[in-house]
Amino acid sequence: MELKDLNPNQQEAVRLTDGPIMILAGAGSGKTRTLVSRITYLLQDKMISPYKLLALTFSNKAAREMRERVSQLIDIELGALQITTFHSFCVKVLRSEVAQLGLSRNFTIYDSSESKAVVKYLLGKRGISTKEISPFEILNYIEEIKNLGHYIDRAGEFGYEIDCDHEFYSFYVEYERELAKANALDFGGLISGVIQLFEKFPEVKTRYQNRFEYLLVDEYQDTNKAQFELLKMLTGKRCNICVVGDEDQSIYSWRGADISNILDFEKVFPGAKILKLEQNYRSSKNIIEAATCVIEKNSLRKDKKMWTENPQGESIKIIECKDDRLEASFVAEEILKLKGEQVLLTDISVFYRTNSQSRLIEDSLRKKNIPYRIIGGTKFYDRKEVKDMLAYMRIVVNEKDSLAISRIINVPARGIGAISLRKLEDEAIRMSVSLWDALKDIVDNPEKYLHLRLSAKMKSALRELVTIISEAKVLEKEKTSPVFIFEKLLQETGYLNYLKANKDFESLARLENLEELGSAIKQYEQITPSPTLIGFLENITLDSHVEDPEEKQTGEISLMTVHGAKGLEFPYVFLVGVEENLFPSYKSLDHGIEALEEERRLFYVAMTRAMKSLYILFARGRMLFGQVKFNGPSRFIDEIPEHYYTWQREGGEDQSFYLGDDEKYFSQEEASYDEVVYQVGKKGTSKSRNILGPKYLAGQYIFHDLYGEGKILETKGTGEQEKIVIKFRDGAKKRFMASMAPISLIE
């Protein structure tokens, strides 16, 4: 193959094939191109069988694109390429080997909502309210220990300690047992399951080590400890592992990503060769050099120095705004100017640190009739009606999936409420069988279950449900088209008529979503040689961030968090809210140097998404948590050398936060609504120092037209924004907007 189009460092990364290798690929350095060339070189020039090469990445989309690019360069079938995600690889291993762990091959993969349902069930068994212990606390704990590669009874000799006396460890043990009873695994369990398999059955591990002679890993900075353990197990004695990543873009510690996997690579793999891709092909010289100056302040890094042969480009624009409303208004106005200069809206993006910051931006864009889309909103497969039909299909392929049965047993309504469902579940527990087996026996032998006192309507409903699912199971075994089974379930369960009966807009939208689900199954059938229902379910479940067909260019600007922007690029980028306590976040400032350095990496990621123009905006006053706060510009702005930017002030002649070349920024004390009131008129926003107290005070007694007498516990804000918390005589605490609540003071 031709390597002449690659730069010298990229060529070395392609040709150096044996032994442990770490390629540190900086932002915009042509990483994917290099990876694809390396895979092609191994297959074509080194004559390595595709069966012997395994490349792992983090999303189905990235794996699919890499397979397609390799197949375009050499004559090879897509299906022959072992380029996949960590989770997809583990599913494939477990489908073949999981019987040794006591599960059957048709196990279900639980997503986060289903895992939550299991934890809620466990809390209920112990008589614990979700108000006492949040299911998310337990799930976060379970995720954390699985990210370390832990499984029940794993010996503590792998660089981590698990406190088995932790208050949530017993929940973890029960949770794992519930999943095993349901013949199910969660996402973390896919990887820890393979680790368990390899450790308990060394001959299985050896078989996979012998099979894969070359191992490649993309986005290595995003790996957690469990994934790292898996990689070490797969490398074996050959140790032909090549990892590609960028420690300066490690921004997912909250998901379990561990930057030490990069920093300690040479310790784990002695003699490892380190290659650096430092030439940036994306951004202007001005942006790259400024971003490099910022990231060099971090200590947890490998000392890369990015550079580019691109033109110097425009100066970065730092925009100091009077308040957050003016910040949003400036963004909208500037986008209109760019549009007038024939800039495509699809070339423009607005980044923010947290999702809640999008509201004002959206308001301003709507006022200016600027079309936009939010990247990272509610996903298609998270919508209720879609999840309901997926649950029906899951029962067809895995009858032990009691969680799926619980979800749909009364959807549409069949007269089987929560109390009746609990009765059926208790009967299944008493009989030591799955919920499905219990339902089948109740339908087949009703005389045995007179003690349940089921109504004739309920018996009929259960018989109908069991019949429909049983027929669908026969069709699945006969390898009937998945879309045919889907349409049968949709029609015969009554779900379609249930939605059609409601003529409201929401039901019509849900019908459209189910039509789209049918289209998704058809598309799956078209691209899959031997399509099956379990294959479709596996396909959509593995990619927890399944993309809607957003690749269609619709002439909209993109709004997203900085985390959501990783891997993307735009000619024009607006980065808003670059203030202390917001970016870096106030949480990171309380968690030491490592947390602050991750925030700096996040800022670096934001900067290096911009190709041509970068706007960095901050507001002197911002509404946060019901209060106007004056945080001052982010320390990261101060880390950009002055010759890389221009500074522009928007909104009045108030004292600037920037005091001159030799001065530091200052931060005013936070002000609440009773100190600063924003008044909006036709001429824009002005600030007046009206000293207004709240209408209500803590300790006052009130009468509410609906709830009766109560006592005010807390007040916040003034005017139309005043919020109050009231405790009523029955002990209930409720929160109201004071201006709208039907209350009066009791003298």
Coordinates of N, CA and C in Angstrom, one line a residue, residues 20-133:
P20 N 5.1 -4.1 22.2 CA 4.1 -3.1 22.7 C 4.5 -1.7 22.2
I21 N 3.5 -1.0 21.7 CA 3.7 0.4 21.1 C 2.5 1.3 21.6
M22 N 2.9 2.5 22.0 CA 1.9 3.5 22.4 C 2.1 4.7 21.4
I23 N 1.0 5.0 20.7 CA 1.0 6.1 19.8 C 0.2 7.3 20.5
L24 N 0.9 8.3 20.8 CA 0.3 9.5 21.4 C -0.1 10.4 20.3
A25 N -1.4 10.4 20.0 CA -1.9 11.1 18.8 C -2.6 12.4 19.3
G26 N -2.0 13.5 19.1 CA -2.6 14.8 19.5 C -3.9 15.1 18.7
A27 N -4.6 16.2 19.2 CA -5.8 16.6 18.5 C -5.6 17.0 17.1
G28 N -6.4 16.4 16.2 CA -6.3 16.8 14.8 C -5.1 16.3 14.1
S29 N -4.4 15.2 14.6 CA -3.1 14.8 14.1 C -3.3 13.6 13.0
G30 N -4.5 13.3 12.6 CA -4.7 12.3 11.6 C -4.6 10.9 12.2
K31 N -5.1 10.8 13.5 CA -5.1 9.5 14.2 C -5.8 8.4 13.5
T32 N -7.0 8.7 13.0 CA -7.9 7.6 12.4 C -7.2 7.1 11.1
R33 N -6.7 8.1 10.4 CA -6.0 7.8 9.1 C -4.8 6.9 9.3
T34 N -4.1 7.2 10.4 CA -2.9 6.4 10.7 C -3.3 5.0 11.2
L35 N -4.4 4.9 12.0 CA -4.8 3.6 12.4 C -5.3 2.7 11.3
V36 N -6.1 3.3 10.4 CA -6.6 2.6 9.2 C -5.4 2.1 8.3
S37 N -4.4 3.0 8.2 CA -3.2 2.6 7.4 C -2.5 1.5 8.0
R38 N -2.4 1.5 9.4 CA -1.7 0.5 10.1 C -2.4 -0.9 9.9
I39 N -3.7 -0.9 10.1 CA -4.5 -2.1 9.9 C -4.3 -2.7 8.5
T40 N -4.4 -1.8 7.5 CA -4.2 -2.2 6.1 C -2.8 -2.7 5.8
Y41 N -1.8 -2.1 6.4 CA -0.5 -2.5 6.3 C -0.3 -3.9 6.8
L42 N -0.9 -4.2 8.0 CA -0.7 -5.5 8.6 C -1.4 -6.6 7.7
L43 N -2.6 -6.3 7.2 CA -3.3 -7.2 6.4 C -2.7 -7.5 5.0
Q44 N -2.3 -6.4 4.4 CA -1.8 -6.5 3.0 C -0.3 -6.7 2.9
D45 N 0.5 -5.9 3.6 CA 1.9 -6.0 3.4 C 2.5 -7.1 4.3
K46 N 2.0 -7.2 5.5 CA 2.5 -8.3 6.4 C 1.8 -9.6 6.3
M47 N 0.7 -9.6 5.4 CA 0.0 -10.8 5.1 C -0.6 -11.5 6.4
I48 N -1.1 -10.6 7.3 CA -1.7 -11.1 8.5 C -3.2 -11.5 8.2
S49 N -3.6 -12.6 8.6 CA -5.0 -13.0 8.4 C -5.9 -12.0 9.2
P50 N -7.0 -11.6 8.6 CA -8.0 -10.7 9.4 C -8.5 -11.5 10.7
Y51 N -8.4 -12.8 10.6 CA -8.9 -13.6 11.8 C -7.9 -13.4 13.0
K52 N -6.7 -13.0 12.7 CA -5.6 -12.9 13.7 C -5.4 -11.5 14.2
L53 N -6.2 -10.6 13.7 CA -6.1 -9.2 14.1 C -7.3 -8.7 14.8
L54 N -7.2 -8.0 16.0 CA -8.3 -7.5 16.7 C -8.1 -6.0 17.0
A55 N -9.1 -5.2 16.5 CA -9.0 -3.7 16.8 C -10.2 -3.3 17.7
L56 N -10.0 -2.7 18.8 CA -11.0 -2.3 19.7 C -11.2 -0.8 19.8
T57 N -12.4 -0.4 19.8 CA -12.7 1.1 20.0 C -13.9 1.2 20.9
F58 N -14.5 2.4 21.0 CA -15.5 2.6 22.0 C -17.0 2.8 21.5
S59 N -17.1 3.0 20.2 CA -18.5 3.2 19.7 C -18.7 2.4 18.5
N60 N -19.9 1.9 18.3 CA -20.2 1.2 17.0 C -20.0 2.0 15.8
K61 N -20.3 3.3 15.9 CA -20.1 4.2 14.8 C -18.6 4.3 14.4
A62 N -17.7 4.4 15.4 CA -16.3 4.5 15.1 C -15.8 3.2 14.5
A63 N -16.2 2.0 15.0 CA -15.8 0.7 14.5 C -16.3 0.5 13.1
R64 N -17.6 1.0 12.8 CA -18.1 0.8 11.5 C -17.4 1.6 10.5
E65 N -17.1 2.9 10.8 CA -16.3 3.8 9.9 C -14.9 3.2 9.6
M66 N -14.3 2.7 10.6 CA -12.9 2.1 10.4 C -13.0 0.9 9.5
R67 N -14.0 0.0 9.7 CA -14.1 -1.2 8.9 C -14.3 -0.7 7.4
E68 N -15.2 0.3 7.2 CA -15.5 0.7 5.9 C -14.3 1.3 5.2
R69 N -13.5 2.1 6.0 CA -12.3 2.7 5.4 C -11.2 1.7 5.0
V70 N -11.1 0.6 5.8 CA -10.1 -0.4 5.5 C -10.6 -1.2 4.3
S71 N -11.9 -1.5 4.2 CA -12.4 -2.3 3.1 C -12.3 -1.5 1.8
Q72 N -12.2 -0.2 1.8 CA -12.1 0.6 0.6 C -10.7 0.6 0.1
L73 N -9.7 0.4 1.0 CA -8.3 0.4 0.6 C -7.8 -1.0 0.1
I74 N -8.4 -2.1 0.7 CA -8.0 -3.4 0.2 C -9.3 -4.2 0.0
D75 N -9.1 -5.2 -0.9 CA -10.3 -6.1 -1.2 C -10.5 -7.1 -0.1
I76 N -11.4 -6.7 0.8 CA -11.7 -7.6 1.9 C -13.2 -7.4 2.3
E77 N -13.8 -8.4 2.7 CA -15.2 -8.3 3.2 C -15.3 -7.6 4.6
L78 N -16.3 -6.8 4.7 CA -16.4 -6.1 6.0 C -16.5 -7.1 7.2
G79 N -17.3 -8.2 7.0 CA -17.5 -9.1 8.0 C -16.3 -9.8 8.5
A80 N -15.3 -9.9 7.6 CA -14.0 -10.6 8.0 C -13.2 -9.8 9.0
L81 N -13.4 -8.4 9.0 CA -12.6 -7.6 9.8 C -13.0 -7.6 11.3
Q82 N -12.0 -7.9 12.2 CA -12.3 -7.9 13.6 C -12.1 -6.5 14.2
I83 N -12.9 -5.6 13.8 CA -12.8 -4.2 14.2 C -14.1 -3.9 14.9
T84 N -14.1 -3.8 16.3 CA -15.3 -3.8 17.0 C -15.1 -3.0 18.3
T85 N -16.2 -2.9 19.1 CA -16.1 -2.2 20.4 C -15.8 -3.2 21.5
F86 N -15.3 -2.7 22.6 CA -15.0 -3.6 23.8 C -16.2 -4.4 24.1
H87 N -17.4 -3.8 24.2 CA -18.6 -4.5 24.7 C -19.0 -5.5 23.6
S88 N -19.0 -5.2 22.3 CA -19.4 -6.1 21.3 C -18.4 -7.3 21.3
F89 N -17.1 -7.1 21.5 CA -16.2 -8.2 21.5 C -16.5 -9.1 22.7
C90 N -16.8 -8.5 23.9 CA -17.1 -9.3 25.0 C -18.4 -10.1 24.9
V91 N -19.4 -9.5 24.2 CA -20.6 -10.3 24.0 C -20.3 -11.5 23.1
K92 N -19.5 -11.3 22.1 CA -19.2 -12.4 21.2 C -18.5 -13.5 21.9
V93 N -17.6 -13.2 22.8 CA -16.9 -14.2 23.6 C -17.9 -14.9 24.5
L94 N -18.7 -14.1 25.2 CA -19.6 -14.7 26.1 C -20.7 -15.6 25.5
R95 N -21.2 -15.2 24.3 CA -22.2 -16.0 23.6 C -21.6 -17.4 23.3
S96 N -20.3 -17.5 23.1 CA -19.7 -18.7 22.8 C -19.3 -19.5 24.1
E97 N -18.9 -18.8 25.2 CA -18.3 -19.5 26.3 C -19.1 -19.4 27.6
V98 N -20.2 -18.6 27.6 CA -20.8 -18.2 28.9 C -21.4 -19.4 29.7
A99 N -21.6 -20.5 29.0 CA -22.2 -21.7 29.7 C -21.3 -22.1 30.9
Q100 N -20.0 -21.8 30.8 CA -19.1 -22.1 31.8 C -19.3 -21.2 33.1
L101 N -19.9 -20.1 32.9 CA -20.3 -19.2 34.0 C -21.7 -19.4 34.5
G102 N -22.4 -20.4 34.0 CA -23.7 -20.7 34.4 C -24.9 -20.0 33.8
L103 N -24.6 -19.3 32.7 CA -25.7 -18.6 31.9 C -25.8 -19.3 30.6
S104 N -27.0 -19.1 29.9 CA -27.2 -19.6 28.6 C -26.8 -18.6 27.6
R105 N -26.6 -19.0 26.3 CA -26.1 -18.1 25.3 C -27.1 -17.0 24.9
N106 N -28.4 -17.2 25.2 CA -29.4 -16.2 24.8 C -29.6 -15.1 25.9
F107 N -28.6 -14.9 26.7 CA -28.7 -13.9 27.8 C -29.1 -12.5 27.3
T108 N -29.8 -11.8 28.2 CA -30.2 -10.4 27.9 C -29.2 -9.5 28.4
I109 N -29.0 -8.3 27.7 CA -28.1 -7.3 28.2 C -29.0 -6.2 28.8
Y110 N -28.9 -5.9 30.1 CA -29.7 -4.9 30.7 C -29.1 -3.5 30.5
D111 N -29.9 -2.5 30.2 CA -29.5 -1.2 30.1 C -29.7 -0.5 31.5
S112 N -29.4 0.8 31.6 CA -29.4 1.5 32.9 C -30.8 1.5 33.5
S113 N -31.8 1.7 32.7 CA -33.2 1.7 33.3 C -33.6 0.4 33.9
E114 N -33.1 -0.7 33.2 CA -33.5 -2.0 33.7 C -32.7 -2.4 34.9
S115 N -31.4 -2.0 35.0 CA -30.6 -2.1 36.2 C -31.2 -1.4 37.4
K116 N -31.7 -0.2 37.1 CA -32.4 0.6 38.1 C -33.6 -0.1 38.7
A117 N -34.4 -0.8 37.8 CA -35.5 -1.5 38.2 C -35.2 -2.6 39.2
V118 N -34.1 -3.3 38.9 CA -33.6 -4.4 39.7 C -33.2 -3.9 41.1
V119 N -32.5 -2.7 41.2 CA -32.1 -2.2 42.4 C -33.3 -1.7 43.2
K120 N -34.3 -1.1 42.6 CA -35.5 -0.7 43.3 C -36.2 -1.9 43.9
Y121 N -36.2 -3.0 43.1 CA -36.8 -4.2 43.6 C -36.1 -4.7 44.9
L122 N -34.8 -4.6 44.9 CA -34.0 -5.1 46.0 C -34.3 -4.2 47.2
L123 N -34.4 -2.9 47.0 CA -34.7 -1.9 48.1 C -36.1 -2.3 48.7
G124 N -37.0 -2.5 47.8 CA -38.4 -2.9 48.2 C -38.4 -4.1 49.1
K125 N -37.6 -5.1 48.7 CA -37.5 -6.4 49.5 C -37.0 -6.1 50.9
R126 N -36.2 -5.1 51.1 CA -35.7 -4.8 52.4 C -36.5 -3.8 53.1
G127 N -37.6 -3.3 52.4 CA -38.5 -2.3 53.1 C -37.8 -1.0 53.1
I128 N -36.9 -0.7 52.2 CA -36.2 0.6 52.2 C -36.8 1.5 51.1
S129 N -37.2 2.7 51.4 CA -37.7 3.7 50.5 C -36.6 4.2 49.6
T130 N -36.9 4.5 48.3 CA -36.0 5.1 47.4 C -35.6 6.5 47.9
K131 N -36.4 7.1 48.8 CA -36.0 8.4 49.4 C -34.9 8.2 50.4
E132 N -34.9 7.1 51.1 CA -33.8 6.8 52.1 C -32.5 6.5 51.4
I133 N -32.5 5.6 50.4 CA -31.3 5.3 49.6 C -31.7 5.4 48.1

